Amino acid sequence: RMVMDMIGERVGQLCAAAAVALRRLSFDEGLTPALVARLVDELGGSAPAVIVAAGGGRSIDAGKALADH
């Protein structure tokens, strides 16, 4: 959430300018299969064309897990 506070507005502006739909997912717990399943559920069955993961290792790992899912 701290990273989104720093860059979220700018990322939102860039996506809007490029007519790209933006979906923000956040979490506070460690990366587990259950967390990945929850994040996938939050996507509502649509596979994103692009995943941007920002922050520390857990965020990057979650982005990679979503991309691999």
PDB file of C-alpha atoms in Angstrom:
ATOM      1  CA  ARG A   1       0.000   0.000   0.000  1.00  0.00           C
ATOM      2  CA  MET A   2       2.876   2.352   0.684  1.00  0.00           C
ATOM      3  CA  VAL A   3       4.141   1.963  -2.874  1.00  0.00           C
ATOM      4  CA  MET A   4       0.690   2.712  -4.266  1.00  0.00           C
ATOM      5  CA  ASP A   5       0.650   5.870  -2.163  1.00  0.00           C
ATOM      6  CA  MET A   6       3.863   6.906  -3.919  1.00  0.00           C
ATOM      7  CA  ILE A   7       3.141   5.900  -7.521  1.00  0.00           C
ATOM      8  CA  GLY A   8      -0.535   4.967  -7.738  1.00  0.00           C
ATOM      9  CA  GLU A   9      -1.811   8.299  -8.973  1.00  0.00           C
ATOM     10  CA  ARG A  10       0.814   8.511 -11.720  1.00  0.00           C
ATOM     11  CA  VAL A  11       0.245   4.919 -12.833  1.00  0.00           C
ATOM     12  CA  GLY A  12      -3.483   5.645 -12.957  1.00  0.00           C
ATOM     13  CA  GLN A  13      -2.907   8.738 -15.096  1.00  0.00           C
ATOM     14  CA  LEU A  14      -0.642   6.872 -17.511  1.00  0.00           C
ATOM     15  CA  CYS A  15      -3.114   4.003 -17.868  1.00  0.00           C
ATOM     16  CA  ALA A  16      -6.007   6.416 -18.446  1.00  0.00           C
ATOM     17  CA  ALA A  17      -4.027   8.323 -21.076  1.00  0.00           C
ATOM     18  CA  ALA A  18      -3.293   5.045 -22.871  1.00  0.00           C
ATOM     19  CA  ALA A  19      -6.903   3.808 -22.522  1.00  0.00           C
ATOM     20  CA  VAL A  20      -5.697   0.862 -20.447  1.00  0.00           C
ATOM     21  CA  ALA A  21      -7.971  -0.462 -17.722  1.00  0.00           C
ATOM     22  CA  LEU A  22      -6.264  -0.464 -14.329  1.00  0.00           C
ATOM     23  CA  ARG A  23      -7.050  -2.929 -11.567  1.00  0.00           C
ATOM     24  CA  ARG A  24      -5.209  -2.544  -8.253  1.00  0.00           C
ATOM     25  CA  LEU A  25      -4.760  -5.559  -6.010  1.00  0.00           C
ATOM     26  CA  SER A  26      -3.139  -5.294  -2.610  1.00  0.00           C
ATOM     27  CA  PHE A  27      -2.302  -7.684   0.200  1.00  0.00           C
ATOM     28  CA  ASP A  28      -0.521  -7.684   3.533  1.00  0.00           C
ATOM     29  CA  GLU A  29       0.149 -11.367   4.102  1.00  0.00           C
ATOM     30  CA  GLY A  30       2.936 -13.636   2.899  1.00  0.00           C
ATOM     31  CA  LEU A  31       2.724 -15.211  -0.525  1.00  0.00           C
ATOM     32  CA  THR A  32       0.910 -18.552  -0.366  1.00  0.00           C
ATOM     33  CA  PRO A  33      -1.150 -20.578  -2.841  1.00  0.00           C
ATOM     34  CA  ALA A  34      -4.259 -19.353  -0.997  1.00  0.00           C
ATOM     35  CA  LEU A  35      -3.218 -15.719  -1.522  1.00  0.00           C
ATOM     36  CA  VAL A  36      -2.588 -16.295  -5.217  1.00  0.00           C
ATOM     37  CA  ALA A  37      -6.026 -17.919  -5.505  1.00  0.00           C
ATOM     38  CA  ARG A  38      -7.621 -14.919  -3.770  1.00  0.00           C
ATOM     39  CA  LEU A  39      -5.857 -12.475  -6.088  1.00  0.00           C
ATOM     40  CA  VAL A  40      -6.927 -14.501  -9.130  1.00  0.00           C
ATOM     41  CA  ASP A  41     -10.518 -14.444  -7.813  1.00  0.00           C
ATOM     42  CA  GLU A  42     -10.294 -10.666  -7.431  1.00  0.00           C
ATOM     43  CA  LEU A  43      -9.473 -10.436 -11.131  1.00  0.00           C
ATOM     44  CA  GLY A  44     -12.894 -11.890 -11.807  1.00  0.00           C
ATOM     45  CA  GLY A  45     -11.844 -14.456 -14.372  1.00  0.00           C
ATOM     46  CA  SER A  46     -10.243 -11.989 -16.762  1.00  0.00           C
ATOM     47  CA  ALA A  47      -6.584 -12.512 -17.550  1.00  0.00           C
ATOM     48  CA  PRO A  48      -4.695  -9.226 -17.626  1.00  0.00           C
ATOM     49  CA  ALA A  49      -2.569  -8.410 -20.665  1.00  0.00           C
ATOM     50  CA  VAL A  50      -0.022  -6.658 -18.438  1.00  0.00           C
ATOM     51  CA  ILE A  51       0.881  -7.071 -14.779  1.00  0.00           C
ATOM     52  CA  VAL A  52       2.849  -4.361 -13.014  1.00  0.00           C
ATOM     53  CA  ALA A  53       4.251  -5.409  -9.655  1.00  0.00           C
ATOM     54  CA  ALA A  54       5.828  -2.692  -7.541  1.00  0.00           C
ATOM     55  CA  GLY A  55       7.351  -2.833  -4.114  1.00  0.00           C
ATOM     56  CA  GLY A  56       9.405  -5.424  -2.344  1.00  0.00           C
ATOM     57  CA  GLY A  57      10.032  -9.095  -2.953  1.00  0.00           C
ATOM     58  CA  ARG A  58       6.553 -10.316  -1.986  1.00  0.00           C
ATOM     59  CA  SER A  59       4.923  -7.923  -4.429  1.00  0.00           C
ATOM     60  CA  ILE A  60       7.217  -8.963  -7.251  1.00  0.00           C
ATOM     61  CA  ASP A  61       6.697 -12.651  -6.429  1.00  0.00           C
ATOM     62  CA  ALA A  62       2.911 -12.143  -6.368  1.00  0.00           C
ATOM     63  CA  GLY A  63       3.065 -10.465  -9.771  1.00  0.00           C
ATOM     64  CA  LYS A  64       5.063 -13.364 -11.173  1.00  0.00           C
ATOM     65  CA  ALA A  65       2.644 -15.868  -9.635  1.00  0.00           C
ATOM     66  CA  LEU A  66      -0.322 -14.082 -11.215  1.00  0.00           C
ATOM     67  CA  ALA A  67       1.444 -13.991 -14.572  1.00  0.00           C
ATOM     68  CA  ASP A  68       2.124 -17.727 -14.339  1.00  0.00           C
ATOM     69  CA  HIS A  69      -1.418 -18.572 -13.266  1.00  0.00           C
TER      70      HIS A  69
END
